[in-house]
CSV table of C-alpha atoms in Angstrom, one decimal:
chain,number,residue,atom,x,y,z
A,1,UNK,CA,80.5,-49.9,104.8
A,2,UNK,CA,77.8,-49.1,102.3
A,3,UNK,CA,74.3,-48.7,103.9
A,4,UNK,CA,72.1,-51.4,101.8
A,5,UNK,CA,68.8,-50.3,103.4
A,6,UNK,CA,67.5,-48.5,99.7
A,7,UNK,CA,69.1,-51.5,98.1
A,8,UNK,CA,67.3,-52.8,95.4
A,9,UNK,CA,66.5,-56.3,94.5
A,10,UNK,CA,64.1,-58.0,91.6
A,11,UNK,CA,62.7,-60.7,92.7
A,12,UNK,CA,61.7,-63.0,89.2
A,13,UNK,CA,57.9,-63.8,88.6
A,14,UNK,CA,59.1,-67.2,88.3
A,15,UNK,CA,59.9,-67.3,91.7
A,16,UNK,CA,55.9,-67.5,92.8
A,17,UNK,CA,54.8,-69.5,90.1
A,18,UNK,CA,57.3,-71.9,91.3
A,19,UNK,CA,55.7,-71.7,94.9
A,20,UNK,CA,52.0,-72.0,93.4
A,21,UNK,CA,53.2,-75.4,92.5
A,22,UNK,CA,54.3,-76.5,96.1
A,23,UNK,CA,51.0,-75.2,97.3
A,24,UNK,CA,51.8,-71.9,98.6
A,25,UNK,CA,50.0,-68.6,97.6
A,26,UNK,CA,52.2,-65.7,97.3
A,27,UNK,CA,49.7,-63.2,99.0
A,28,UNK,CA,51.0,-66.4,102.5
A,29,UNK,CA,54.4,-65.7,102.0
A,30,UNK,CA,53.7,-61.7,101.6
A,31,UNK,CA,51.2,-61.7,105.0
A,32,UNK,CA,54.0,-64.8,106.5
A,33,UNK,CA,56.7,-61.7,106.1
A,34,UNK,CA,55.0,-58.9,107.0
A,35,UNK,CA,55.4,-57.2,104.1
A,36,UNK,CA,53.0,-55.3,101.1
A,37,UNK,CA,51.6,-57.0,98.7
A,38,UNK,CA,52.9,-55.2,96.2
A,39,UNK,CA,56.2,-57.3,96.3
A,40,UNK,CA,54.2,-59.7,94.0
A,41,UNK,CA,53.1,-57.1,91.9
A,42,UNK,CA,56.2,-55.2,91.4
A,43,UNK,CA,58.7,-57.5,93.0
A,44,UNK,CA,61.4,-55.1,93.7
A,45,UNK,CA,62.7,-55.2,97.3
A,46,UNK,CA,65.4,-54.3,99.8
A,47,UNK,CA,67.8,-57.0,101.5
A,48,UNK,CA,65.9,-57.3,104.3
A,49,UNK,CA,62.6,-57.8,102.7
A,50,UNK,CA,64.1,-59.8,100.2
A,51,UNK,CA,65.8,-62.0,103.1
A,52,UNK,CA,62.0,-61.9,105.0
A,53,UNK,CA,60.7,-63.7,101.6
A,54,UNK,CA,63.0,-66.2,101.6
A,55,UNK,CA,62.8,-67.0,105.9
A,56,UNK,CA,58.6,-66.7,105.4
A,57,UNK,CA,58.7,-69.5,102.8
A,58,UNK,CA,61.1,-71.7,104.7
A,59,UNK,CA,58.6,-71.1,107.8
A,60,UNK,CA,55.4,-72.2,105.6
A,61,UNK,CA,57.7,-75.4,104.6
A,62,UNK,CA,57.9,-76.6,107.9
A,63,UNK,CA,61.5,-77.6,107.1
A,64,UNK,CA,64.4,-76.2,105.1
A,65,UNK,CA,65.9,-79.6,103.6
A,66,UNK,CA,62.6,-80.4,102.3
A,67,UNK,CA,61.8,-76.8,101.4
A,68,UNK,CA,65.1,-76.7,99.2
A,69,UNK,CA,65.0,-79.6,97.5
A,70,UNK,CA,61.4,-79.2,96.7
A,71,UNK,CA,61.6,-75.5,95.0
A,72,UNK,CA,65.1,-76.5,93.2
A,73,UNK,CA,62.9,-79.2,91.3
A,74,UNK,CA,60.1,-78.1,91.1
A,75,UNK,CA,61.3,-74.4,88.9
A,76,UNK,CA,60.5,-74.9,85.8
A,77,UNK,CA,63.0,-74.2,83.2
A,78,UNK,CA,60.8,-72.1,81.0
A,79,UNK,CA,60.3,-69.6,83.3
A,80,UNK,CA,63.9,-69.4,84.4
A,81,UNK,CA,64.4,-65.3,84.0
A,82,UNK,CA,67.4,-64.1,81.2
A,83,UNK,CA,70.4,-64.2,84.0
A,84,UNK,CA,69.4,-68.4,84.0
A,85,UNK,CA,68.6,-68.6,80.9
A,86,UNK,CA,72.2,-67.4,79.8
A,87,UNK,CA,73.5,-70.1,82.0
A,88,UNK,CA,71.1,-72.9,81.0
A,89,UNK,CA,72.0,-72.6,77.1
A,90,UNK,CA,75.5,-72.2,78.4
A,91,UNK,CA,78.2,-73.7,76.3
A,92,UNK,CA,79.3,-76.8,79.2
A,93,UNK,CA,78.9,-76.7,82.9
A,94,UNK,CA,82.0,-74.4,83.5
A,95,UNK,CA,80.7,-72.1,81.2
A,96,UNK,CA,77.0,-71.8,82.9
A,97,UNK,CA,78.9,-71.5,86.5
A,98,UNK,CA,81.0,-68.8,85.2
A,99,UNK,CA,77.9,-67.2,83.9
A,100,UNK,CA,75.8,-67.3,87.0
A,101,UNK,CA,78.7,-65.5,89.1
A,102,UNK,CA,78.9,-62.7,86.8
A,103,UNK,CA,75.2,-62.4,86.3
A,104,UNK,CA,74.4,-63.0,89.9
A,105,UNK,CA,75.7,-59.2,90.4
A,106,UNK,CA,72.4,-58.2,89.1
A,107,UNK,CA,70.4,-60.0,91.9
A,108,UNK,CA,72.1,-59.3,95.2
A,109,UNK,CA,73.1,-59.5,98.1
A,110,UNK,CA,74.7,-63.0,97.5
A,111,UNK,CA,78.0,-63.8,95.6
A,112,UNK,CA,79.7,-66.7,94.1
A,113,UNK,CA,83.2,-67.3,94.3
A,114,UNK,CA,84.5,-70.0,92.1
A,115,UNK,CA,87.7,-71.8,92.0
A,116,UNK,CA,89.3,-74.9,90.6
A,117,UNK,CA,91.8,-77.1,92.0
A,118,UNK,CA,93.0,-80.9,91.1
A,119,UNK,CA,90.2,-82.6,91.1
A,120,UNK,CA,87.7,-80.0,92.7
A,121,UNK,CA,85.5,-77.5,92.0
A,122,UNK,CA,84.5,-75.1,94.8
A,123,UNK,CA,81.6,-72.4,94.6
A,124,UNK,CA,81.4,-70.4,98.1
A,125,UNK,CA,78.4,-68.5,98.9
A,126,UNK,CA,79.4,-65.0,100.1
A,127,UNK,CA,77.3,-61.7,100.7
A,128,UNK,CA,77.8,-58.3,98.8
A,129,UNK,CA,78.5,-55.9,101.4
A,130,UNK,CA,76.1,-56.5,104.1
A,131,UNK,CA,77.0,-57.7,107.6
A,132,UNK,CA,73.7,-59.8,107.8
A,133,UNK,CA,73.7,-63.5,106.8
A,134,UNK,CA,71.1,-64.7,104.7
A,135,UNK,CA,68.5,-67.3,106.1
A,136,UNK,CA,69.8,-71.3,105.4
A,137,UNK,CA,66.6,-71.9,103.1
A,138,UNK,CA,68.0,-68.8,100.6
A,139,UNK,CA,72.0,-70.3,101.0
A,140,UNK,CA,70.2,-73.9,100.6
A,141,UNK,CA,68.5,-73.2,97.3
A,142,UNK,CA,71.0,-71.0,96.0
A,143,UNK,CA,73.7,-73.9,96.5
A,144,UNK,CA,71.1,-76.6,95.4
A,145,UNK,CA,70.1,-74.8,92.0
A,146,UNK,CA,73.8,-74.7,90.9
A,147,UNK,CA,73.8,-78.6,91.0
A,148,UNK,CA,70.5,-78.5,89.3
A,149,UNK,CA,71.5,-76.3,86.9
A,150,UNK,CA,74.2,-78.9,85.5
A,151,UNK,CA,71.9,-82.2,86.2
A,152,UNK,CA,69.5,-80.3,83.0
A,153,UNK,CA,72.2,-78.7,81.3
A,154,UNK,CA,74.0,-81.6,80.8
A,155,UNK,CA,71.4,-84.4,80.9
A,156,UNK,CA,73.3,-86.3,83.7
A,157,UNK,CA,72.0,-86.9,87.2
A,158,UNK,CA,75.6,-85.0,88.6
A,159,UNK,CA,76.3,-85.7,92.3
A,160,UNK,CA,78.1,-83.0,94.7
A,161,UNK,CA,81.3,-84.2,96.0
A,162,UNK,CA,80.7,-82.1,99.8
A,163,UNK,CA,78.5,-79.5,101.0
A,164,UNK,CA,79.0,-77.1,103.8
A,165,UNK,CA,76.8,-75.3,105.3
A,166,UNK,CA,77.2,-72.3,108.4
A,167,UNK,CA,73.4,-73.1,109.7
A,168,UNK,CA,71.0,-75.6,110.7
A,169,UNK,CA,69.4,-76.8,107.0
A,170,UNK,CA,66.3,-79.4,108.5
A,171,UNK,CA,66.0,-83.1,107.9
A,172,UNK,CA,70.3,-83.9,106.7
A,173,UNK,CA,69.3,-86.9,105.3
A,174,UNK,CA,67.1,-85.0,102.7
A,175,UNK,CA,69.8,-83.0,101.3
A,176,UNK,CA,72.0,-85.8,101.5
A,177,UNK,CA,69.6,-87.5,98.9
A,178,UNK,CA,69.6,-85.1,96.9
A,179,UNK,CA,73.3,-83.4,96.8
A,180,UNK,CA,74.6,-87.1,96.7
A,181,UNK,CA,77.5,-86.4,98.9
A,182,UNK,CA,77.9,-85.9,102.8
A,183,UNK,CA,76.8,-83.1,104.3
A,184,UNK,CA,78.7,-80.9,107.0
A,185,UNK,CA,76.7,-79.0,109.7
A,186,UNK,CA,78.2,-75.2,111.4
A,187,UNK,CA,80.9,-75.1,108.8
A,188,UNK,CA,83.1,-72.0,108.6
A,189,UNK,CA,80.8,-71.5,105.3
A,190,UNK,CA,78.5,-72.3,102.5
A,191,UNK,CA,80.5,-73.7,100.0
A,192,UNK,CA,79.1,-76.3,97.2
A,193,UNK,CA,82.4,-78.9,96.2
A,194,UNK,CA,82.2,-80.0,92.9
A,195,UNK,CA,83.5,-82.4,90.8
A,196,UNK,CA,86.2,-80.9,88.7
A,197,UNK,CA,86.0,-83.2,85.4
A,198,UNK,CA,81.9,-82.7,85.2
A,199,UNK,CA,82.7,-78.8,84.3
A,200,UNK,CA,83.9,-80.2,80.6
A,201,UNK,CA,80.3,-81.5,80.0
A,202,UNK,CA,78.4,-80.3,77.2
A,203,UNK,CA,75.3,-79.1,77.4
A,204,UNK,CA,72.7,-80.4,75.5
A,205,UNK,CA,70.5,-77.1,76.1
A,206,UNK,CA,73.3,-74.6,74.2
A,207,UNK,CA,71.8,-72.2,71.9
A,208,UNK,CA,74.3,-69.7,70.8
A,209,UNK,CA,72.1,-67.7,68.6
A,210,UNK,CA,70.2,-67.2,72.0
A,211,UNK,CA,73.3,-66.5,73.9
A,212,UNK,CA,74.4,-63.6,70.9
A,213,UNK,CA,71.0,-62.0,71.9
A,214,UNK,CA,70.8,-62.7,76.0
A,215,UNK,CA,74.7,-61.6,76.6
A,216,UNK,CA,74.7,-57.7,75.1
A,217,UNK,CA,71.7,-57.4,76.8
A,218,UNK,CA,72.3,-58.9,80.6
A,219,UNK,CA,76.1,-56.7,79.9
A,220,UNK,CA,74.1,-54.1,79.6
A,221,UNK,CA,71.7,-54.4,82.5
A,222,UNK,CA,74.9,-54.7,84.5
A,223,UNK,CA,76.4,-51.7,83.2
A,224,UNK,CA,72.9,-49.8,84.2
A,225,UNK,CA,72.9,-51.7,87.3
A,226,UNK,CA,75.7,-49.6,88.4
A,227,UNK,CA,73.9,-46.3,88.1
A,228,UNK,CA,72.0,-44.6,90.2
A,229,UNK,CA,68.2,-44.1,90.2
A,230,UNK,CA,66.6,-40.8,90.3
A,231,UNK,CA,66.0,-39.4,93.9
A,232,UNK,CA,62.4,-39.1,92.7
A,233,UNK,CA,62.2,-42.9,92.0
A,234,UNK,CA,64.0,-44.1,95.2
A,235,UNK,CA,61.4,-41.8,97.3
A,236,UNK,CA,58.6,-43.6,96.1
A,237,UNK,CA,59.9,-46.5,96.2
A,238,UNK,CA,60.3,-46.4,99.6
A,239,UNK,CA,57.3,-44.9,100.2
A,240,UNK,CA,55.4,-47.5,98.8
A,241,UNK,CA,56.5,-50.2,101.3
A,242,UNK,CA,56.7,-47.7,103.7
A,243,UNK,CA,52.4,-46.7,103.5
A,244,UNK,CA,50.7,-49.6,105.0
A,245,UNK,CA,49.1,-48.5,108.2
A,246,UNK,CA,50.2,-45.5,108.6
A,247,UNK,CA,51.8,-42.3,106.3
A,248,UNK,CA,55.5,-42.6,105.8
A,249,UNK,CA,56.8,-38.7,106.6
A,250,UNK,CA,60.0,-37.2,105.0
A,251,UNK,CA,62.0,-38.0,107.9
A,252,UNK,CA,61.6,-41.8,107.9
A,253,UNK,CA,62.3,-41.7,104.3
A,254,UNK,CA,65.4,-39.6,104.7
A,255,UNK,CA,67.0,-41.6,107.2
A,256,UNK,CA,66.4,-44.5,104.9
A,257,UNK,CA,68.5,-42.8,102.8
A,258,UNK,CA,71.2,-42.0,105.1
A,259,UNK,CA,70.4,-37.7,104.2
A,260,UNK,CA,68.8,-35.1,106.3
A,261,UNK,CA,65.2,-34.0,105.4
A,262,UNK,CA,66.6,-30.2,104.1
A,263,UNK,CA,69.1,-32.5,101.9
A,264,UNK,CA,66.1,-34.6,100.4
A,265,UNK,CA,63.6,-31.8,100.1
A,266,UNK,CA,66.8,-30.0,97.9
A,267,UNK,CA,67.1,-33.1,95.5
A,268,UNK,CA,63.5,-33.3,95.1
A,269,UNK,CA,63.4,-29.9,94.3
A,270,UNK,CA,65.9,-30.2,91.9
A,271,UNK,CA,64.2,-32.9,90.3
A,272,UNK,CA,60.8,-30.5,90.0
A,273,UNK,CA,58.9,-32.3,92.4
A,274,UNK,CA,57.8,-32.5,96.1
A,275,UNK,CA,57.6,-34.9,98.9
A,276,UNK,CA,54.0,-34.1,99.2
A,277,UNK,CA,53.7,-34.6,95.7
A,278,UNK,CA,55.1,-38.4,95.5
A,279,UNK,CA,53.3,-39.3,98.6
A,280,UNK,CA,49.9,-38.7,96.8
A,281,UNK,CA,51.4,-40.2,93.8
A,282,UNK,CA,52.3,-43.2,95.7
A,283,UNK,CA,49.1,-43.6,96.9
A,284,UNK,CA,47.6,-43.5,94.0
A,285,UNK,CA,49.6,-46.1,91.7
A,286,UNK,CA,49.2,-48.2,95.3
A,287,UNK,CA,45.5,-48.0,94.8
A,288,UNK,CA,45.0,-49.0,91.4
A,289,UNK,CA,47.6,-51.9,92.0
A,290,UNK,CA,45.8,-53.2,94.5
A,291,UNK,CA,42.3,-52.5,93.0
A,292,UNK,CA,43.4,-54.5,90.3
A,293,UNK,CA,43.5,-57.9,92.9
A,294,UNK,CA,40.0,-58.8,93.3
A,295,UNK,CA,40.8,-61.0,96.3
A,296,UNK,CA,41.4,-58.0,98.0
A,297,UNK,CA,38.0,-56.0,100.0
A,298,UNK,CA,38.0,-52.2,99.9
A,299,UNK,CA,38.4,-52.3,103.7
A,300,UNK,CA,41.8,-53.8,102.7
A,301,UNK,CA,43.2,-51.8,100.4
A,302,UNK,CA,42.1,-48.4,102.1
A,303,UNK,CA,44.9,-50.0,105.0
A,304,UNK,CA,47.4,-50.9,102.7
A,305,UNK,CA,47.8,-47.7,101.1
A,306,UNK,CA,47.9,-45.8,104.6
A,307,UNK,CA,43.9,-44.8,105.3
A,308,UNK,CA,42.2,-45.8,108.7
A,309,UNK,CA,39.0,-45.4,107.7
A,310,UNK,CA,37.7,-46.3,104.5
A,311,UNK,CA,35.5,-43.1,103.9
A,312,UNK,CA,38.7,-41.0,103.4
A,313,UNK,CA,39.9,-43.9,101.2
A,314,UNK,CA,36.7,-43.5,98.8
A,315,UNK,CA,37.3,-39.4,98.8
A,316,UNK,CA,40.9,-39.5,97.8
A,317,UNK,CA,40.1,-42.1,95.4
A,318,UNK,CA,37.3,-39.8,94.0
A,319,UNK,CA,39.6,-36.9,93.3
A,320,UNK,CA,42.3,-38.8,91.8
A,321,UNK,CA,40.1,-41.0,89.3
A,322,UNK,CA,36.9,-39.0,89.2
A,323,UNK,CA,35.2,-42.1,90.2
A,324,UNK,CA,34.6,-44.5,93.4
A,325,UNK,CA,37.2,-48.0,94.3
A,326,UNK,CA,34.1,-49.8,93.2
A,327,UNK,CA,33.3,-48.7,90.2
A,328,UNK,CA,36.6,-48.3,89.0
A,329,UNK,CA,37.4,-52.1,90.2
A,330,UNK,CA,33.9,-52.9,88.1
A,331,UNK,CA,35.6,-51.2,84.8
A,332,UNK,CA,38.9,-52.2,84.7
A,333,UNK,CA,37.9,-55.8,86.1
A,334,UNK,CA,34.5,-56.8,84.8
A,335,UNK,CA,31.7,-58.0,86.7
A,336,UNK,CA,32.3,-61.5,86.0
């Protein structure tokens, strides 16, 4: 099996304005998961991070059923990113679902498996090539926003016929309200059981001059998808969530990426770089996204990008920018 450890997942802006409406800061849910800040920033994560998100929220909630229902309402449709957009101006309900399966291959690790039979439609939740389940709040309100998707597509408050889930999901009751069907408990799986004949609605949000522009380009994105990035870009990547108290050597990074260290100093070599190189470069980009966050102190930032003390934060910074944290954060930020 496939190592997903340099996986990478893009995690929509939407996704934290959504939570700024419940009432929770995404700097909580960064701190709640031990992870950079930078995932706000440049939201681009691996599965385990991406899974750490989604488990920090549901741990801020207090409990899943209220968390899901909550966050599958409260997304607004106008920042929906492209792959839900192309299923909200969908044609009908069948179309949308179709649509989110295929598009869903650009935000992994989960799946949708969709199949009609008699009266019943059944969408099963399953995981691209990873061993590791997702936490019940990310099955819960991936599950929930496919009902949600057809109750504003289609203008009709649309009930579930059954929901399963594998885990614990909170407060039943909750879900019950809002799926609108019964609710099973340790199932062999997350599956979503639709109502067949509600796949023929129409959908009263169906732009097709939008769809002729959002479908070449999501096709696209999917064909792109399925090439690899540079070594160069991976390393930094990696680096970058790799910098916060401490300095990330070319080891660590190579066993990350399944290689030995002769094999990754050889790509980046061929690529007319060094690890040295994108470790200070790393640093630096770091720095100026984090400068850029005036909540954060310079004490702060000197951690998060790897330095103990902050005097050797101020030098680096000197050499790089020709000017001190402070007054660089004082240009680029006002003194307002």
């Amino acid at each position: 099996m496939k190592s997903r450890s340099s996986e990478r997942i893009k995690i929509p802006p939407g996704f934290w304005a959504g939570l700024r409406q419940l009432g929770i800061a995404a700097h909580d849910v960064a701190r709640k998961a031990r992870l950079p800040l930078t995932i706000i920033t440049e939201p681009v994560v691996t599965t385990a991070e991406y899974f750490a998100i989604w488990q920090a929220y549901s741990d801020l909630t207090g409990d899943t059923a209220k968390g899901i229902t909550k966050l599958a309402t409260a997304f607004e449709t106008a920042k929906y990113p492209p792959t839900v957009l192309a299923t909200y101006h969908a044609r009908d309900y069948r179309d949308a679902l179709n649509r989110m399966a295929r598009y869903k291959q650009l935000c992994p690790p989960e799946s949708l498996r969709i199949t009609e039979e008699g009266e019943h439609c059944t969408i099963e939740l399953e995981w691209q090539d990873t061993e590791q389940p997702g936490p019940p709040m990310l099955v819960g309100i991936t599950l929930a926003f496919l009902l949600e998707l057809g109750r504003r597509g289609t203008g009709h408050p649309l009930t579930a016929q059954f929901v399963e889930f594998s885990n614990s999901m909170g407060d039943v009751q909750v879900l019950e309200a809002y799926f609108g069907c019964r609710i099973q408990i340790s199932a062999k799986r997350n599956r979503l059981t639709l109502h067949r004949r509600d796949l023929d609605r129409p959908f009263v949000s169906y732009n097709e001059e939008l769809l002729e522009i959002l479908t070449p380009a999501l096709d696209q994105s999917l064909y792109e998808q399925q090439r690899s990035p540079s070594m160069t870009e991976m390393v930094k990547w990696i680096m970058k969530r790799s910098l916060t108290g401490g300095r990330p050597n070319i080891q660590a990074v190579a066993k990350e990426l399944s290689m030995s260290d002769r094999t990754l100093q050889r790509r980046l070599t061929d690529e007319n770089t060094s690890f040295k190189r994108l470790l200070i470069q790393a640093k630096h980009e770091q720095a100026r996204e984090y400068l850029a966050d005036p909540s954060l102190d310079m004490k702060e930032v000197a951690y998060l990008i790897g330095y103990e003390d902050q005097n050797s934060f101020y030098r680096a910074f000197r050499l790089w920018e020709g000017v001190t944290p402070s007054n660089w954060r004082t240009q680029h930020l006002g003194t307002n």
